[in-house]
Short mmCIF file of C-alpha atoms and ligand atoms in Angstrom, two decimals:
data_model
loop_
_atom_site.label_atom_id
_atom_site.label_comp_id
_atom_site.label_asym_id
_atom_site.label_seq_id
_atom_site.Cartn_x
_atom_site.Cartn_y
_atom_site.Cartn_z
CA MET A 22 -18.60 19.69 -20.83
CA ALA A 23 -17.52 22.52 -18.38
CA ARG A 24 -14.25 22.73 -20.45
CA LYS A 25 -16.06 23.19 -23.88
CA TRP A 26 -18.26 25.74 -22.26
CA ILE A 27 -15.22 27.83 -21.11
CA SER A 28 -13.36 27.52 -24.46
CA SER A 29 -16.48 28.80 -26.41
CA ILE A 30 -16.86 31.71 -24.16
CA VAL A 31 -13.14 32.55 -24.71
CA VAL A 32 -13.66 32.22 -28.41
CA ILE A 33 -16.77 34.54 -28.42
CA SER A 34 -15.13 37.17 -26.26
CA ALA A 35 -11.98 37.15 -28.36
CA GLY A 36 -14.39 38.03 -31.38
CA GLY A 37 -15.64 41.09 -29.57
CA LYS A 38 -12.04 42.33 -28.57
CA VAL A 39 -11.10 41.93 -32.34
CA ASP A 40 -13.65 44.27 -33.30
CA THR A 41 -12.94 46.88 -30.80
CA THR A 42 -9.19 47.08 -31.38
CA ILE A 43 -8.61 46.56 -35.18
CA HIS A 44 -11.69 48.40 -36.34
CA ALA A 45 -10.08 51.32 -38.07
CA THR A 46 -6.68 50.04 -39.22
CA CYS A 47 -7.26 46.59 -40.74
CA LYS A 48 -10.65 46.75 -42.07
CA GLN A 49 -9.90 45.56 -45.50
CA LYS A 50 -7.77 42.81 -44.51
CA TRP A 51 -10.31 41.54 -41.88
CA GLY A 52 -13.30 42.78 -43.89
CA PRO A 53 -15.16 39.47 -44.18
CA PHE A 54 -14.41 38.43 -40.66
CA MET A 55 -15.35 41.76 -39.34
CA LYS A 56 -18.78 41.50 -41.09
CA GLN A 57 -19.36 38.25 -39.44
CA VAL A 58 -18.19 39.71 -36.07
CA ASN A 59 -20.33 42.83 -36.57
CA THR A 60 -23.39 40.80 -36.83
CA THR A 61 -22.65 39.24 -33.53
CA PHE A 62 -21.26 42.25 -32.10
CA PRO A 63 -23.99 43.16 -29.53
CA LEU A 64 -24.30 39.59 -28.51
CA SER A 65 -20.60 39.15 -28.02
CA CYS A 66 -20.50 42.22 -26.10
CA LEU A 67 -23.14 41.12 -23.86
CA ILE A 68 -21.34 37.83 -23.41
CA LEU A 69 -17.99 39.38 -22.72
CA LEU A 70 -19.55 41.60 -20.15
CA LEU A 71 -21.17 38.60 -18.50
CA CYS A 72 -17.86 36.97 -18.68
CA LEU A 73 -16.09 39.77 -17.02
CA ILE A 74 -18.73 40.19 -14.23
CA LEU A 75 -19.49 36.55 -13.36
CA PRO A 76 -16.05 35.15 -12.61
CA ALA A 77 -15.26 38.53 -10.85
CA SER A 78 -18.12 37.78 -8.47
CA ALA A 79 -17.24 34.11 -8.22
CA ALA A 80 -13.66 34.82 -7.70
CA ALA A 81 -14.75 36.97 -4.88
CA GLY A 82 -16.06 33.87 -3.34
CA MET A 83 -17.82 33.85 0.12
CA ASP A 84 -17.64 36.62 2.27
CA ARG A 85 -14.80 36.24 4.80
CA GLU A 86 -16.74 38.47 7.15
CA GLU A 87 -19.43 35.94 7.37
CA ALA A 88 -17.00 33.05 8.28
CA PRO A 89 -17.58 31.54 11.74
CA ASP A 90 -15.36 32.74 14.48
CA GLU A 91 -14.86 29.41 16.21
CA VAL A 92 -15.65 25.84 15.00
CA PHE A 93 -15.94 22.90 17.22
CA LEU A 94 -14.90 19.69 15.61
CA ASN A 95 -16.83 17.11 17.49
CA SER A 96 -17.54 14.31 14.86
CA PHE A 97 -15.50 11.90 16.59
CA SER A 98 -15.48 12.58 20.31
CA ASP A 99 -17.66 14.49 22.91
CA VAL A 100 -14.38 16.20 23.84
CA ALA A 101 -14.61 18.67 20.94
CA VAL A 102 -11.48 20.16 19.34
CA ALA A 103 -11.89 23.80 19.34
CA PHE A 104 -10.68 25.36 16.17
CA ASP A 105 -10.06 29.14 16.04
CA HIS A 106 -11.49 29.87 12.61
CA GLN A 107 -11.28 33.68 12.69
CA LEU A 108 -7.60 33.42 13.49
CA HIS A 109 -7.01 31.23 10.47
CA VAL A 110 -9.05 33.54 8.35
CA SER A 111 -6.81 36.39 9.22
CA TYR A 112 -3.74 34.93 7.70
CA ALA A 113 -4.84 32.20 5.36
CA ALA A 114 -6.76 32.27 2.04
CA CYS A 115 -10.06 30.35 2.32
CA VAL A 116 -8.80 28.05 -0.60
CA GLU A 117 -5.97 26.74 1.38
CA CYS A 118 -8.27 24.60 3.47
CA HIS A 119 -11.54 24.75 1.65
CA HIS A 120 -9.98 23.90 -1.84
CA HIS A 121 -12.43 25.08 -4.44
CA THR A 122 -15.74 25.00 -2.26
CA THR A 123 -15.85 28.72 -1.32
CA GLY A 124 -15.86 29.71 -5.01
CA ASP A 125 -12.43 31.17 -5.20
CA THR A 126 -9.66 29.90 -7.47
CA PRO A 127 -7.93 27.03 -5.92
CA SER A 128 -4.35 27.57 -4.89
CA ASP A 129 -3.24 24.37 -6.12
CA PRO A 130 -2.69 24.12 -9.90
CA VAL A 131 -3.83 20.58 -10.01
CA CYS A 132 -7.14 21.56 -8.84
CA ASN A 133 -7.25 24.47 -11.16
CA SER A 134 -7.52 22.53 -14.23
CA CYS A 135 -11.05 21.67 -13.53
CA HIS A 136 -12.16 23.93 -10.38
CA ARG A 137 -11.02 27.34 -11.63
CA SER A 138 -14.38 28.72 -11.90
CA GLY A 139 -16.70 26.29 -10.33
CA GLY A 140 -18.66 28.60 -8.14
CA GLU A 141 -19.62 28.23 -4.63
CA ALA A 142 -20.50 24.67 -3.38
CA ASP A 143 -23.60 24.08 -1.46
CA SER A 144 -21.60 23.34 1.75
CA VAL A 145 -18.04 24.29 2.73
CA ALA A 146 -18.01 22.06 5.85
CA CYS A 147 -15.12 19.53 5.90
CA ARG A 148 -17.64 16.76 6.94
CA ASP A 149 -19.94 17.17 3.86
CA CYS A 150 -17.32 15.80 1.55
CA HIS A 151 -14.88 13.89 3.85
CA ALA A 152 -16.79 11.09 5.33
CA ARG A 153 -16.79 10.45 8.97
CA ASP A 154 -17.38 6.78 8.24
CA ARG A 155 -14.30 6.33 6.07
CA PHE A 156 -14.72 2.60 5.65
CA GLY A 157 -18.49 2.56 5.24
CA HIS A 158 -19.87 0.92 2.22
CA ASP A 159 -21.39 4.05 0.81
CA TYR A 160 -18.14 6.06 0.79
CA LEU A 161 -16.01 3.10 -0.43
CA SER A 162 -18.39 2.46 -3.35
CA LYS A 163 -18.42 6.07 -4.16
CA LEU A 164 -14.70 6.25 -4.43
CA ASN A 165 -14.18 2.99 -6.06
CA THR A 166 -15.58 3.65 -9.48
CA THR A 167 -13.39 3.40 -12.68
CA THR A 168 -14.92 6.68 -14.19
CA ARG A 169 -14.20 8.87 -11.16
CA TYR A 170 -11.31 11.06 -10.85
CA HIS A 171 -11.24 11.68 -7.15
CA ILE A 172 -10.67 8.16 -5.87
CA ASP A 173 -8.48 9.30 -3.14
CA ILE A 174 -10.42 11.64 -0.78
CA PRO A 175 -9.37 11.09 2.79
CA GLY A 176 -11.98 10.46 5.41
CA LEU A 177 -12.95 13.24 7.71
CA LYS A 178 -10.23 12.30 10.53
CA GLY A 179 -7.46 11.91 7.95
CA ALA A 180 -8.47 15.25 6.33
CA TYR A 181 -8.26 17.05 9.53
CA HIS A 182 -5.05 15.89 10.63
CA LEU A 183 -3.29 15.99 7.12
CA SER A 184 -4.65 19.60 6.63
CA CYS A 185 -3.69 20.92 9.99
CA MET A 186 -0.34 19.22 10.42
CA ARG A 187 1.04 19.74 6.96
CA CYS A 188 0.44 23.26 7.15
CA HIS A 189 1.78 23.71 10.71
CA GLU A 190 4.86 21.85 9.97
CA ALA A 191 5.47 23.76 6.82
CA ILE A 192 5.10 27.27 8.30
CA GLY A 193 6.90 26.02 11.46
CA THR A 194 4.30 27.16 13.92
CA GLY A 195 1.07 25.96 15.41
CA PRO A 196 0.35 22.81 17.20
CA THR A 197 1.54 19.57 15.94
CA ALA A 198 1.74 17.38 19.02
CA CYS A 199 -1.52 15.18 19.78
CA GLY A 200 -1.86 16.81 23.27
CA ASP A 201 -1.94 20.45 21.64
CA CYS A 202 -5.33 19.89 20.28
CA HIS A 203 -6.45 16.83 22.14
CA PRO A 204 -5.99 17.44 25.89
CA ALA A 205 -7.65 14.05 26.54
CA ARG A 206 -5.15 12.09 24.38
CA LYS A 207 -2.57 9.98 26.33
CA ILE A 208 0.17 10.38 23.60
CA GLN A 209 1.55 13.76 24.23
CA GLY A 210 4.12 13.47 21.48
CA PRO A 211 6.44 15.80 20.14
CA VAL A 212 5.45 13.86 17.12
CA ARG A 213 7.77 14.18 14.20
CA LYS A 214 9.90 16.84 15.95
CA MET B 30 1.46 -63.84 -13.98
CA LYS B 31 3.85 -62.51 -11.46
CA LEU B 32 5.28 -59.06 -12.30
CA ARG B 33 9.02 -59.32 -12.23
CA VAL B 34 11.00 -56.17 -11.70
CA ASN B 35 14.46 -56.31 -12.55
CA ARG B 36 17.05 -53.53 -11.79
CA ARG B 37 17.07 -52.13 -15.26
CA THR B 38 13.35 -51.68 -15.55
CA PHE B 39 13.08 -50.45 -11.98
CA LEU B 40 15.74 -47.84 -12.39
CA GLY B 41 14.35 -46.86 -15.80
CA SER B 42 10.97 -46.16 -14.31
CA MET B 43 12.50 -44.16 -11.76
CA VAL B 44 14.16 -42.01 -14.13
CA SER B 45 11.16 -41.38 -16.15
CA ALA B 46 9.13 -40.64 -13.01
CA ALA B 47 11.69 -38.03 -12.07
CA ALA B 48 11.81 -36.45 -15.56
CA SER B 49 8.13 -36.22 -15.67
CA LEU B 50 8.13 -34.48 -12.32
CA PHE B 51 10.85 -31.93 -13.60
CA VAL B 52 8.72 -31.46 -16.85
CA GLY B 53 5.59 -30.87 -14.91
CA GLN B 54 7.32 -28.50 -12.55
CA THR B 55 8.66 -26.39 -15.31
CA ALA B 56 5.46 -26.20 -17.15
CA GLU B 57 3.82 -24.96 -13.99
CA ASN B 58 6.44 -22.47 -13.45
CA ALA B 59 5.99 -21.28 -16.90
CA SER B 60 2.41 -20.41 -16.44
CA ALA B 61 2.91 -19.04 -12.89
CA HIS B 62 5.64 -16.60 -14.12
CA ASP B 63 3.15 -13.84 -15.06
CA PHE B 64 0.94 -14.11 -12.02
CA THR B 65 0.21 -10.58 -10.90
CA GLY B 66 -2.10 -11.63 -8.00
CA TYR B 67 -5.71 -12.46 -7.47
CA GLU B 68 -8.11 -10.28 -9.30
CA SER B 69 -9.70 -9.19 -5.96
CA SER B 70 -6.49 -8.86 -4.09
CA LYS B 71 -6.66 -6.22 -1.46
CA GLY B 72 -3.74 -4.17 -0.24
CA VAL B 73 -2.66 -1.24 1.66
CA LEU B 74 -0.83 1.82 0.48
CA VAL B 75 1.60 3.24 3.06
CA ASP B 76 2.45 6.95 2.39
CA LEU B 77 5.51 7.64 4.41
CA SER B 78 5.10 11.31 3.83
CA ARG B 79 1.91 11.13 6.05
CA CYS B 80 3.20 9.15 8.90
CA VAL B 81 3.99 11.08 12.21
CA GLY B 82 5.07 8.07 14.13
CA CYS B 83 2.20 8.16 16.64
CA ARG B 84 2.15 4.14 16.85
CA SER B 85 -1.57 4.07 16.95
CA CYS B 86 -1.33 1.28 14.30
CA GLU B 87 1.00 -0.76 16.72
CA ALA B 88 -1.48 -0.34 19.64
CA ALA B 89 -4.42 -1.42 17.32
CA CYS B 90 -2.61 -4.47 16.10
CA ASN B 91 -1.79 -5.45 19.54
CA LYS B 92 -5.30 -5.35 20.69
CA GLU B 93 -6.84 -6.98 17.60
CA GLN B 94 -4.43 -9.99 17.63
CA GLY B 95 -4.51 -10.41 21.27
CA LEU B 96 -0.85 -9.98 21.70
CA PRO B 97 1.01 -9.50 24.98
CA GLU B 98 1.18 -6.19 26.70
CA PRO B 99 4.54 -4.48 25.53
CA GLU B 100 7.11 -3.68 28.09
CA ILE B 101 7.39 -0.14 26.78
CA GLY B 102 3.86 1.44 26.44
CA PHE B 103 2.58 2.58 23.04
CA ASP B 104 2.52 6.17 24.15
CA ASP B 105 6.08 6.23 25.11
CA LEU B 106 7.99 7.68 22.16
CA SER B 107 11.37 6.90 23.66
CA ILE B 108 11.01 3.47 21.84
CA PHE B 109 12.22 5.20 18.63
CA LYS B 110 15.87 5.35 20.47
CA GLN B 111 15.78 1.56 20.89
CA THR B 112 17.71 -0.65 18.68
CA GLY B 113 17.23 -4.12 17.68
CA PRO B 114 19.92 -6.63 16.65
CA ASP B 115 20.25 -5.17 13.33
CA GLY B 116 19.96 -1.66 14.23
CA LYS B 117 16.20 -1.04 14.19
CA ARG B 118 13.27 -2.89 15.91
CA ARG B 119 11.74 -5.62 13.83
CA PRO B 120 8.35 -7.38 14.20
CA ASP B 121 8.63 -10.39 16.52
CA ASP B 122 6.44 -12.91 18.22
CA LYS B 123 4.94 -10.13 20.52
CA ALA B 124 4.44 -7.45 17.81
CA TYR B 125 3.33 -8.17 14.24
CA THR B 126 4.02 -4.62 13.27
CA VAL B 127 6.57 -1.93 14.41
CA VAL B 128 7.03 1.81 13.71
CA ASN B 129 10.68 2.85 13.29
CA ALA B 130 12.22 6.32 13.01
CA TYR B 131 14.92 7.16 10.39
CA ASP B 132 16.87 10.42 9.87
CA PRO B 133 17.06 10.69 6.08
CA PRO B 134 19.56 13.59 5.10
CA LEU B 135 16.96 15.21 2.88
CA LEU B 136 14.52 15.93 5.80
CA ASP B 137 14.78 18.24 8.81
CA HIS B 138 12.47 15.92 10.74
CA PRO B 139 12.56 12.13 11.29
CA LEU B 140 10.77 9.82 8.87
CA PHE B 141 8.66 7.08 10.31
CA ARG B 142 8.01 3.85 8.71
CA LYS B 143 5.77 0.85 9.79
CA ILE B 144 7.05 -2.51 9.09
CA GLN B 145 4.87 -5.74 8.76
CA CYS B 146 4.34 -8.64 6.43
CA ASN B 147 4.07 -7.18 2.87
CA HIS B 148 1.82 -10.15 1.86
CA CYS B 149 3.67 -11.00 -1.40
CA LEU B 150 1.69 -11.86 -4.56
CA GLU B 151 4.01 -15.02 -4.67
CA PRO B 152 5.27 -15.41 -1.05
CA ALA B 153 8.63 -16.95 -0.57
CA CYS B 154 7.60 -18.01 2.76
CA LEU B 155 4.73 -20.10 1.26
CA THR B 156 6.85 -21.68 -1.44
CA ALA B 157 9.43 -22.53 1.04
CA CYS B 158 7.19 -24.23 3.45
CA PHE B 159 7.14 -28.09 2.66
CA VAL B 160 4.13 -28.80 4.76
CA ASN B 161 2.09 -26.19 3.28
CA ALA B 162 1.38 -24.21 6.40
CA TYR B 163 0.90 -20.94 4.33
CA THR B 164 -1.91 -19.95 2.37
CA LYS B 165 -2.34 -16.94 -0.03
CA THR B 166 -6.11 -16.06 0.12
CA PRO B 167 -7.87 -14.59 -2.75
CA GLU B 168 -8.34 -11.46 -0.61
CA GLY B 169 -4.42 -11.05 -0.71
CA ALA B 170 -3.65 -12.08 2.89
CA VAL B 171 -0.83 -14.66 3.46
CA VAL B 172 -2.05 -16.66 6.45
CA TYR B 173 -0.41 -19.40 8.46
CA ASN B 174 -1.83 -22.62 9.99
CA ALA B 175 0.05 -23.61 13.15
CA ASP B 176 -1.58 -27.05 13.18
CA VAL B 177 0.58 -28.39 10.28
CA CYS B 178 3.65 -26.44 11.13
CA VAL B 179 6.64 -28.53 12.13
CA GLY B 180 8.74 -25.52 13.34
CA CYS B 181 11.50 -25.95 10.76
CA ARG B 182 11.82 -22.15 10.22
CA THR B 183 12.67 -22.34 6.49
CA CYS B 184 10.05 -19.49 6.04
CA MET B 185 11.99 -17.28 8.30
CA ILE B 186 14.94 -17.76 6.06
CA ALA B 187 13.06 -17.51 2.76
CA CYS B 188 11.33 -14.30 3.43
CA PRO B 189 12.92 -11.39 1.59
CA PHE B 190 11.79 -9.01 4.41
CA SER B 191 12.70 -11.14 7.43
CA ILE B 192 9.07 -11.02 8.67
CA PRO B 193 8.20 -14.46 10.16
CA ALA B 194 9.24 -14.59 13.87
CA PHE B 195 9.48 -17.84 15.93
CA ARG B 196 7.60 -18.15 19.25
CA TYR B 197 10.30 -19.85 21.38
CA SER B 198 8.22 -19.78 24.51
CA SER B 199 6.72 -23.13 23.77
CA ALA B 200 9.04 -26.03 22.65
CA PHE B 201 6.15 -28.50 21.98
CA HIS B 202 3.92 -26.09 19.92
CA PRO B 203 6.13 -24.60 17.36
CA ARG B 204 4.44 -21.43 16.08
CA ILE B 205 5.47 -18.83 13.57
CA MET B 206 4.22 -15.25 14.35
CA LYS B 207 3.57 -12.94 11.71
CA CYS B 208 0.95 -10.40 10.39
CA ILE B 209 -2.01 -11.97 8.92
CA PHE B 210 -3.70 -8.92 7.47
CA CYS B 211 -6.19 -9.29 10.21
CA TYR B 212 -7.66 -12.08 7.82
CA ASP B 213 -9.86 -13.89 10.28
CA SER B 214 -11.61 -10.99 12.08
CA ARG B 215 -11.62 -8.43 9.32
CA LEU B 216 -10.18 -8.96 5.69
CA SER B 217 -12.29 -12.06 5.29
CA LYS B 218 -15.35 -9.76 5.99
CA ASN B 219 -14.06 -7.07 3.64
CA LEU B 220 -13.18 -4.80 6.46
CA PRO B 221 -9.78 -2.98 6.61
CA PRO B 222 -7.18 -4.28 9.10
CA ALA B 223 -7.01 -2.69 12.58
CA CYS B 224 -3.92 -0.71 11.91
CA VAL B 225 -5.44 1.05 8.88
CA GLU B 226 -8.50 2.02 10.76
CA ALA B 227 -6.54 3.44 13.62
CA CYS B 228 -4.20 5.64 11.59
CA PRO B 229 -5.31 9.26 12.26
CA MET B 230 -3.12 10.47 9.29
CA GLU B 231 -4.53 8.06 6.76
CA ALA B 232 -0.97 7.12 6.12
CA LEU B 233 -2.44 3.86 5.38
CA THR B 234 -5.06 3.48 2.65
CA PHE B 235 -6.88 0.10 2.25
CA GLY B 236 -8.40 -0.95 -1.00
CA ASP B 237 -8.13 -3.14 -4.03
CA ARG B 238 -4.52 -3.39 -4.90
CA LYS B 239 -5.25 -2.29 -8.45
CA THR B 240 -7.05 0.90 -7.31
CA LEU B 241 -4.10 1.54 -4.81
CA LEU B 242 -1.63 1.61 -7.57
CA ARG B 243 -3.91 4.05 -9.38
CA ILE B 244 -4.09 6.22 -6.29
CA ALA B 245 -0.20 6.02 -5.75
CA ARG B 246 0.35 7.04 -9.38
CA ASN B 247 -2.14 9.97 -9.00
CA ARG B 248 -0.22 11.08 -5.73
CA LEU B 249 3.14 10.89 -7.70
CA ARG B 250 1.82 12.82 -10.50
CA GLU B 251 -0.12 15.58 -8.58
CA HIS B 252 2.67 16.03 -6.07
CA PRO B 253 5.96 15.22 -7.75
CA GLY B 254 7.84 17.25 -5.15
CA ARG B 255 6.46 15.20 -2.25
CA TYR B 256 7.67 11.82 -3.40
CA VAL B 257 10.41 9.95 -5.03
CA GLN B 258 8.89 8.51 -8.26
CA HIS B 259 8.75 4.89 -7.24
CA ILE B 260 6.02 2.69 -5.72
CA TYR B 261 7.93 0.16 -3.52
CA GLY B 262 6.20 -3.21 -3.71
CA GLU B 263 4.63 -2.76 -7.21
CA PHE B 264 7.35 -5.20 -8.53
CA GLU B 265 9.66 -5.88 -5.52
CA ALA B 266 9.67 -9.60 -4.63
CA GLY B 267 7.30 -10.19 -7.62
CA GLY B 268 4.89 -7.55 -6.25
CA THR B 269 3.46 -7.18 -2.62
CA SER B 270 0.00 -6.38 -1.50
CA TRP B 271 1.33 -3.69 0.65
CA LEU B 272 2.69 -0.70 -1.37
CA TYR B 273 4.83 2.18 -0.20
CA LEU B 274 5.36 5.99 -1.21
CA SER B 275 8.25 7.71 0.32
CA PRO B 276 9.46 11.44 0.44
CA VAL B 277 13.16 10.16 0.34
CA PRO B 278 15.00 7.53 -1.52
CA PHE B 279 13.62 4.27 -0.19
CA ALA B 280 17.08 3.17 0.99
CA ASP B 281 17.23 6.25 3.35
CA ALA B 282 14.08 4.88 4.80
CA GLY B 283 15.59 1.48 5.73
CA PHE B 284 14.04 -0.31 2.72
CA ASP B 285 16.13 -3.16 1.28
CA MET B 286 16.78 -2.10 -2.42
CA HIS B 287 18.24 -5.43 -3.29
CA VAL B 288 15.21 -7.31 -3.26
CA PRO B 289 14.81 -8.72 -6.79
CA ASN B 290 11.72 -8.08 -8.86
CA GLN B 291 11.34 -11.59 -9.64
CA PRO B 292 9.26 -13.58 -7.12
CA ILE B 293 11.73 -15.37 -5.03
CA ILE B 294 10.30 -18.63 -6.03
CA ASN B 295 12.12 -18.14 -9.47
CA TYR B 296 15.38 -18.20 -7.91
CA VAL B 297 14.89 -21.49 -6.07
CA LYS B 298 12.34 -23.35 -8.34
CA ASP B 299 15.14 -25.73 -9.64
CA PHE B 300 16.04 -26.52 -6.24
CA LEU B 301 12.37 -26.88 -4.91
CA ALA B 302 11.67 -29.13 -7.93
CA VAL B 303 14.20 -31.58 -6.43
CA VAL B 304 12.52 -31.44 -2.99
CA PRO B 305 9.38 -33.48 -3.91
CA MET B 306 11.64 -35.92 -5.88
CA VAL B 307 13.81 -36.40 -2.88
CA LEU B 308 10.64 -36.79 -0.50
CA THR B 309 8.80 -39.00 -2.82
CA ILE B 310 11.15 -40.96 -4.95
CA TRP B 311 14.18 -41.40 -2.66
CA PRO B 312 12.26 -43.62 -0.10
CA GLY B 313 11.10 -45.99 -2.89
CA LEU B 314 14.34 -45.74 -4.65
CA PHE B 315 16.38 -46.97 -1.76
CA ALA B 316 13.72 -49.42 -0.60
CA GLY B 317 13.89 -50.80 -4.12
CA PHE B 318 17.90 -50.96 -3.88
CA TYR B 319 17.44 -52.80 -0.81
CA LEU B 320 14.83 -55.25 -1.96
CA LEU B 321 16.96 -55.80 -5.19
CA SER B 322 19.91 -56.65 -3.07
CA ARG B 323 18.11 -59.12 -1.01
CA ARG B 324 16.40 -60.67 -4.01
CA SER B 325 19.63 -60.72 -6.01
CA GLY B 326 21.48 -62.25 -2.95
CA LYS B 327 18.90 -65.03 -3.16
CA ALA B 328 19.32 -65.50 -6.88
CA ALA B 329 23.04 -65.44 -6.46
CA ILE B 330 23.47 -62.46 -8.62
CA GLN B 331 25.90 -59.74 -7.69
CA PRO B 332 23.81 -56.66 -6.53
CA PRO B 333 25.16 -53.30 -7.53
CA GLN B 334 27.74 -52.34 -5.18
CA PRO B 335 28.06 -48.75 -4.11
CA GLU B 336 31.76 -47.80 -3.96
CA ASP B 337 31.79 -46.48 -0.32
CA SER B 338 30.07 -49.55 0.96
CA SER B 339 32.18 -52.09 -0.74
CA ASP B 340 33.77 -53.53 2.40
CA GLU B 341 30.32 -54.29 3.97
CA ASN B 342 29.49 -56.55 1.27
CA THR B 343 32.75 -58.50 0.88
CA GLY B 344 31.45 -61.32 2.93
CA ARG B 345 29.14 -62.33 0.30
S1 SF4 C 3 6.75 -10.58 3.51
FE1 SF4 C 3 7.78 -12.52 4.06
S2 SF4 C 3 6.25 -13.50 5.52
FE2 SF4 C 3 5.04 -11.89 4.27
S3 SF4 C 3 4.23 -12.93 2.44
FE3 SF4 C 3 6.22 -12.09 1.88
S4 SF4 C 3 7.78 -13.80 2.23
FE4 SF4 C 3 5.86 -14.20 3.30
S1 SF4 C 4 -1.03 5.01 12.99
FE1 SF4 C 4 -0.46 5.93 10.84
S2 SF4 C 4 0.56 7.90 11.43
FE2 SF4 C 4 0.52 6.72 13.38
S3 SF4 C 4 2.49 5.51 13.27
FE3 SF4 C 4 0.99 4.20 12.32
S4 SF4 C 4 1.11 4.58 10.10
FE4 SF4 C 4 2.15 6.32 11.19
#
C-alpha cells in the first residue's frame, strides 16, 4: 500500500518535471502527452511541491535539541543504569539507535525498503517496541504470526545490550564490561576482550 | 492332537520370523526416513555473533537443574583458560551446559560458544538405548528416564556430539546426566529453558523450530556480512532442535563438521535390526536346539552337531 502510494507520487511528479524541461524543444514530438500533462499541470505542481516539502520536514525528524539529557534505564532493576543521552546525541545520528521511529531515513538499507519515509512514530522509547516481558504470551503471539515481517524483535534487555555493545565494540570505545554499566553486577568481566 | 515340532519346521519358522522382523524394520525405516521433527517442536537458535561469554546461561542451568555448586564460580572468567581432556570443557555430570572460548583467525576478539544437548530430531542416544530410557517429546526435548537405565553407556558412544555424561558417584544407581531442555519445569509448560531466559544478549532465541529457521534465514539475508551462510543443525545429524549461526566458519568455533546430515540411525539400522532378533529369537532358538537334542536323544536320532562341540557329544 505504502509502496503503491510512493510510486504513484513519483509518476505524477515526473509528469510535472517533463513539462517544465522539454516545453520548448520537443513540443511536437511530445504534443499529445504534453496536452495531457498540461491539463494536470497545476495539480501535479501542487503535489510535486508537497512531495518536496513533506519528506524534507520528515527527514528533519525530531528536534535533536529536545532530546533528553539523561535517561535512566530502570525497567529491570531499581539500580538504574544511567545513560548519557546528550553525549550520544552529540556524535551519533538518531537513527543509529532509534531505527526509523524519529522520522529520519534509517541508516540500515534493509530498513529503508519500507521505512524510508514513514514519519515520526508515536513513541521513540525503546520499551514501547521492545517488550520488557520477552516471553510473555502477548509478545510471543504478536511475533509468531505467518504474515508478519518483524518476527525477530529482541526483548528490551536484549535490545539494550545488543545496541550498546555492538556499537561500543565496533568503534572500540565505550563500556563493554558488565561492571562498567552495572556497578552492582558481580561479573565484572572484560567480556569479549 | 499333540503338536509335533521337528527340527526342520522349527528352524523354518525361526527363519520366517527373523525375515518378517527384517521386513518390518525396513518398512518402518523407510517411512521414518523423511521425518523432519514433530509439528510443534520447539527449539533454540544460538547466535554466536551475539554471545559475550558472560556464563549467565551456565549459572541459570545450574540453579534450575539443582546441580552441585561448581568449583570455579560462574563469575570467574579464568574458566575459559581451563582445558578438558579434548582441549575444551565439555558438559558433564555437574554441568549440563558449558560456554567455551575460541580464537578464530577471522576475529580480533574471542568467540564464545555454549554447548549442550542439541535435542536431535532423530536422536542417536534414543535409538541406541535398548531399554528405551530416552524419549523425544512432541515439544522437542530429548528426556531420559533413570528408572529403566541399566548404565550400559551405549548412548554416550552413540551421540554424535558426545553429550550424555555418566554420574560415577553412585555405583548402584546408574544415571546419565544431560540437558533435558528444562522439560519438567519449563518446556512442558510452554516456557523457555532457564538458559534462554537468563541470556542478556538474546544470543539464545526460543521458539518453534520452524519459526527459528525463518528467523535464522532472515538474519543471514539481512546481515550477510555478519554470518557465514549456514545454519548448523538444520540438517546435521538429521536435524537438531538447537540451531546455530556463526560469524566464522563453524569449524573455527569448534563445531564438528563431519557430523553427517543423515540421522545416525540410518547408519546403524541394519545392525539395530539384528539386536531385537538376537534378544528375542536367540533365547528361543537355542532353547529349541537344547530341547531338540534331548528329544532326539530319547528317540535315538542323532541331533545336529555343531562342529566346535563335537567332542562333547562323542559319548552318545
Ligand atoms: S545431542 Fe546427543 S544426547 Fe542430545 S539428543 Fe542428540 S544424540 Fe541425544
Ligand atoms: S548467557 Fe548468553 S551471552 Fe552469556 S554466555 Fe550464555 S549464551 Fe553467551
